[in-house]
């Protein structure tokens, strides 16, 4: 007999959609509510590592992600003026050697692919809806929604991101994510190279990862004092300031940012915050998934991948255990170490960048984590 017959997923981000798809595959009835009426995340690019591609194959969307995104099999390391110093091959994940070592895509395109897959899987999706009240006893969870409707479920999955509201019910004492000391800048630019490219400035490192056949996204992290609000109209000029030490393609892009001649590059700024919350990740019949329990900085480009992995592991454990308590405990137990590796290695890389620390340690932390993540789940 199935442990659960009817599940509510709160949050239609990458983790929530993948959980809905995996549970529908087991014939479980799934409702998904997403507070955003548009179902559209910010207009930035996202990098999908080899292990994340392997997980997206399990979800059933990797071919479309590769078709609509951009991919690469090597990283070009260039100087600040774009002169190539070396090319490092990007290894695929173990068990996914036929897939590229890395890919990129616009978040909106990935959301479109996963959203269609969620609906095609037969999940009942409601946009612009959240929960008002959740109460549980040992047999079920009763949910009052913001549209006034009421639902009863065997399990509620809180996949509502870094500032999760569901988390307040599971871990009322948790103080919230912590600012990591850096901000992230991203912009969409023309694709000039086949490979992923890192440009090494004296103090700043900028990257460009393909997100389609014709476009890349540029990413830079800076050191900041706090999470102060920065007015969006200042973002292009602030990003131009950060790119001062670069010439070549980045220099040209920078000039375009200053005089506005290169059109809309969809420049985005976001201060970085994160956490790694110890298990248990559930209370009774409510369980947390993805950034709600492990939110990371983008240093390893694996936060979304680890949310997909969490969805796969949760669905597998619900299918093979004999009690709900056992399944939810096993999910966190199996998934915890890989999530912690992503969060802690990313944090260490961020600290080294802020302190001007050892480049050798930075590279070692990154390579060791990437190798560990290539191993099967
Ligand atoms: C600047 C930056 C760059 C990043 N780059 C990468 C990268 O290149 N590669 C990578 O793998 N990872 C990257 N990450 C990490 C990645 O974005 C996250 O780990 C991933 O999005 C987590 O997915 P999630 O589904 O857990 O949460 P989210 O993607 O945050 O989704 C949560 C969803 O829940 C919805 N929601 C929130 N509250 C409610 C509510 N009360 N009711 C209903 N719905 C609600 C939200 O609208 C949202 O749709 C990056 C993160 C940052 C901050």
Coordinates of N, CA, C and O and ligand atoms in Angstrom, one line a residue, residues 9-17 33-36 39-42 45-49 52 107 129-131 159-166 183-186 209 217 221 270-273 289-292 294-308, ligand 1:
X9 N 2.3 20.2 -2.8 CA 3.6 20.9 -2.9 C 3.4 22.4 -2.8 O 2.6 22.9 -3.6
X10 N 4.0 23.0 -1.9 CA 3.9 24.5 -1.7 C 5.2 25.1 -2.3 O 6.3 24.9 -1.8
X11 N 5.1 25.8 -3.4 CA 6.2 26.4 -4.1 C 6.5 25.7 -5.4 O 6.8 24.5 -5.5
X12 N 6.3 26.5 -6.5 CA 6.5 25.9 -7.9 C 7.9 26.3 -8.4 O 8.0 26.7 -9.6
X13 N 8.9 26.3 -7.6 CA 10.3 26.5 -8.1 C 10.8 25.2 -8.7 O 10.1 24.2 -8.9
X14 N 12.2 25.1 -8.9 CA 12.8 24.0 -9.5 C 12.5 22.7 -8.6 O 12.1 21.7 -9.1
X15 N 12.7 22.8 -7.3 CA 12.6 21.7 -6.4 C 11.1 21.2 -6.4 O 10.9 20.0 -6.5
X16 N 10.2 22.1 -6.2 CA 8.8 21.8 -6.1 C 8.3 21.1 -7.3 O 7.5 20.1 -7.3
X17 N 8.6 21.7 -8.5 CA 8.1 21.1 -9.7 C 8.7 19.7 -9.9 O 8.0 18.8 -10.4
X33 N 0.8 24.5 -5.3 CA 0.4 26.0 -5.3 C 1.7 26.8 -5.4 O 2.7 26.5 -4.7
X34 N 1.6 27.8 -6.2 CA 2.8 28.8 -6.4 C 2.2 30.2 -6.2 O 1.3 30.6 -6.8
X35 N 2.9 30.9 -5.3 CA 2.3 32.2 -4.9 C 2.4 33.2 -6.1 O 1.6 34.1 -6.2
X36 N 3.4 33.0 -6.9 CA 3.6 34.0 -8.0 C 2.5 33.7 -9.1 O 2.5 32.6 -9.7
X39 N 4.3 32.5 -12.5 CA 5.1 31.3 -12.6 C 6.4 31.6 -13.3 O 7.0 30.8 -14.0
X40 N 7.0 32.8 -13.1 CA 8.2 33.2 -13.8 C 9.2 33.7 -12.9 O 9.0 34.7 -12.2
X41 N 10.3 33.0 -12.8 CA 11.4 33.4 -11.9 C 12.2 34.6 -12.5 O 11.8 35.0 -13.6
X42 N 13.2 35.1 -11.8 CA 13.9 36.3 -12.4 C 14.5 36.0 -13.7 O 14.8 34.8 -14.1
X45 N 20.3 34.0 -16.2 CA 20.8 32.7 -16.6 C 21.1 31.8 -15.4 O 21.3 32.3 -14.3
X46 N 21.1 30.5 -15.6 CA 21.4 29.6 -14.6 C 22.3 28.5 -15.2 O 22.1 28.1 -16.3
X47 N 23.3 28.1 -14.4 CA 24.2 27.1 -14.9 C 23.8 25.8 -14.3 O 23.4 25.6 -13.2
X48 N 23.8 24.7 -15.2 CA 23.4 23.4 -14.8 C 24.6 22.5 -14.9 O 25.1 22.2 -16.0
X49 N 25.1 22.1 -13.8 CA 26.3 21.3 -13.7 C 26.1 19.9 -14.3 O 24.9 19.5 -14.5
X52 N 23.8 17.9 -12.2 CA 22.4 18.5 -12.3 C 21.7 18.0 -13.6 O 20.5 17.7 -13.6
X107 N 16.5 31.2 -16.7 CA 15.6 30.6 -15.7 C 14.2 30.5 -16.2 O 13.5 29.6 -15.9
X129 N -1.5 31.4 -5.7 CA -2.2 30.9 -4.5 C -1.1 30.4 -3.5 O -0.1 29.8 -3.9
X130 N -1.4 30.7 -2.2 CA -0.5 30.1 -1.2 C -1.4 29.5 -0.1 O -2.6 29.4 -0.3
X131 N -0.8 29.3 1.1 CA -1.6 28.8 2.2 C -1.8 29.9 3.2 O -1.0 30.8 3.4
X159 N 8.3 23.6 -0.5 CA 9.4 23.8 -1.4 C 9.4 25.3 -1.8 O 9.5 25.7 -2.9
X160 N 9.2 26.1 -0.7 CA 9.0 27.5 -1.0 C 10.2 28.4 -0.8 O 10.1 29.6 -0.4
X161 N 11.4 27.9 -1.0 CA 12.6 28.7 -1.1 C 13.2 29.1 0.1 O 12.9 28.7 1.2
X162 N 14.2 30.0 -0.1 CA 15.1 30.4 1.0 C 14.4 31.0 2.2 O 14.8 30.9 3.4
X163 N 13.4 31.8 1.9 CA 12.6 32.5 3.0 C 11.3 31.7 3.3 O 10.3 32.3 3.6
X164 N 11.3 30.4 3.2 CA 10.2 29.5 3.4 C 9.3 29.9 4.5 O 9.7 30.1 5.7
X165 N 8.0 30.0 4.2 CA 7.0 30.2 5.2 C 6.6 28.9 5.9 O 6.2 28.8 7.0
X166 N 6.6 27.8 5.1 CA 6.3 26.5 5.6 C 7.3 26.1 6.7 O 6.9 25.5 7.7
X183 N 27.6 39.9 -3.1 CA 26.4 40.1 -4.0 C 26.7 39.5 -5.3 O 27.8 39.4 -5.7
X184 N 25.6 39.1 -6.0 CA 25.7 38.5 -7.3 C 25.2 39.4 -8.4 O 24.1 40.0 -8.2
X185 N 26.0 39.6 -9.4 CA 25.6 40.4 -10.6 C 25.5 39.5 -11.8 O 26.4 38.8 -12.1
X186 N 24.4 39.7 -12.6 CA 24.3 38.8 -13.8 C 23.7 39.7 -14.9 O 22.9 40.6 -14.6
X209 N 28.7 32.1 -19.2 CA 28.3 30.8 -19.6 C 27.2 30.8 -20.6 O 26.2 31.6 -20.5
X217 N 25.3 34.2 -20.3 CA 25.1 35.2 -19.2 C 26.4 35.4 -18.5 O 27.2 34.6 -18.3
X221 N 30.7 38.2 -8.8 CA 30.4 38.4 -7.4 C 31.2 39.5 -6.8 O 32.4 39.7 -7.2
X270 N 21.7 40.6 -6.8 CA 21.0 40.0 -5.7 C 22.1 39.7 -4.6 O 23.1 39.1 -4.8
X271 N 21.8 40.2 -3.3 CA 22.7 39.9 -2.3 C 22.6 38.4 -1.9 O 21.5 37.8 -2.0
X272 N 23.7 37.8 -1.5 CA 23.6 36.3 -1.3 C 23.4 36.0 0.2 O 24.1 36.5 1.1
X273 N 22.5 35.1 0.4 CA 22.3 34.6 1.8 C 22.1 33.1 1.7 O 21.7 32.5 0.7
X289 N 12.0 21.0 1.4 CA 12.8 20.5 0.3 C 13.5 21.7 -0.3 O 13.0 22.9 -0.3
X290 N 14.7 21.5 -0.8 CA 15.4 22.5 -1.6 C 16.0 23.7 -0.7 O 16.4 23.5 0.5
X291 N 15.9 24.9 -1.2 CA 16.5 26.1 -0.5 C 15.8 26.3 0.9 O 16.4 26.9 1.7
X292 N 14.7 25.8 1.1 CA 14.0 25.9 2.4 C 14.9 25.3 3.5 O 14.9 25.8 4.6
X294 N 18.4 24.0 2.5 CA 19.9 24.1 2.2 C 20.0 25.2 1.1 O 20.0 24.8 -0.1
X295 N 20.2 26.4 1.4 CA 20.3 27.5 0.4 C 21.8 27.9 0.3 O 22.5 28.1 1.3
X296 N 22.3 27.9 -0.9 CA 23.7 28.1 -1.1 C 24.0 29.3 -2.0 O 23.2 29.8 -2.6
X297 N 25.3 29.7 -2.0 CA 25.8 30.8 -2.9 C 26.1 30.0 -4.2 O 26.2 28.8 -4.3
X298 N 26.2 30.8 -5.3 CA 26.3 30.1 -6.6 C 27.7 29.7 -7.0 O 27.9 29.3 -8.1
X299 N 28.7 29.6 -6.1 CA 30.0 29.3 -6.4 C 30.2 28.0 -7.1 O 31.1 27.8 -8.0
X300 N 29.4 27.0 -6.8 CA 29.6 25.7 -7.5 C 28.5 25.5 -8.5 O 28.4 24.4 -9.1
X301 N 27.6 26.5 -8.7 CA 26.5 26.4 -9.6 C 25.7 25.0 -9.4 O 25.4 24.3 -10.4
X302 N 25.4 24.7 -8.2 CA 24.8 23.4 -7.9 C 23.6 23.5 -6.9 O 23.0 22.5 -6.6
X303 N 23.2 24.7 -6.6 CA 22.0 24.8 -5.6 C 20.7 24.3 -6.2 O 20.0 23.5 -5.6
X304 N 20.5 24.6 -7.5 CA 19.3 24.1 -8.1 C 19.4 22.6 -8.3 O 18.4 21.8 -8.1
X305 N 20.6 22.1 -8.7 CA 20.8 20.7 -8.9 C 20.6 19.9 -7.7 O 20.0 18.8 -7.7
X306 N 21.0 20.4 -6.5 CA 20.8 19.7 -5.3 C 19.3 19.7 -4.9 O 18.8 18.8 -4.2
X307 N 18.6 20.7 -5.3 CA 17.1 20.7 -5.0 C 16.4 19.6 -5.9 O 15.5 19.0 -5.4
X308 N 16.9 19.5 -7.1 CA 16.4 18.4 -7.9 C 16.7 17.0 -7.3 O 15.9 16.1 -7.2
Ligands
LIG1 C1 22.4 34.7 -7.5 C2 22.1 33.2 -7.5 C3 22.6 32.5 -8.6 C4 22.4 31.1 -8.6 N1 23.0 30.4 -9.6 C5 22.8 29.0 -9.7 C6 23.3 28.3 -10.7 O1 23.9 28.8 -11.7 N2 23.1 26.9 -10.7 C7 22.4 26.3 -9.7 O2 22.3 25.0 -9.8 N3 21.9 27.0 -8.7 C8 22.1 28.4 -8.6 N4 21.5 29.1 -7.6 C9 20.7 28.4 -6.6 C10 19.3 28.1 -7.1 O3 18.7 29.2 -7.6 C11 18.5 27.6 -5.9 O4 19.2 26.6 -5.1 C12 17.2 26.9 -6.5 O5 16.4 27.9 -7.2 C13 16.4 26.3 -5.3 O6 15.1 25.8 -5.8 P1 13.9 25.8 -4.8 O7 12.8 25.2 -5.6 O8 14.3 25.1 -3.5 O9 13.6 27.3 -4.5 P2 13.1 28.5 -5.4 O10 13.7 28.3 -6.8 O11 13.4 29.7 -4.6 O12 11.5 28.3 -5.6 C14 10.6 28.5 -4.5 C15 9.3 28.8 -5.1 O13 8.3 28.9 -4.1 C16 7.5 30.0 -4.3 N5 7.0 30.5 -3.0 C17 7.6 31.2 -2.1 N6 6.8 31.3 -1.0 C18 5.6 30.7 -1.3 C19 4.4 30.5 -0.6 N7 4.2 31.0 0.6 N8 3.4 29.8 -1.2 C20 3.6 29.3 -2.5 N9 4.7 29.5 -3.2 C21 5.7 30.1 -2.6 C22 8.4 31.0 -5.0 O14 7.7 32.0 -5.7 C23 9.2 30.1 -5.9 O15 8.6 29.9 -7.1 C24 21.7 30.4 -7.5 C25 21.2 31.2 -6.5 C26 21.4 32.6 -6.5 C27 20.9 33.3 -5.3

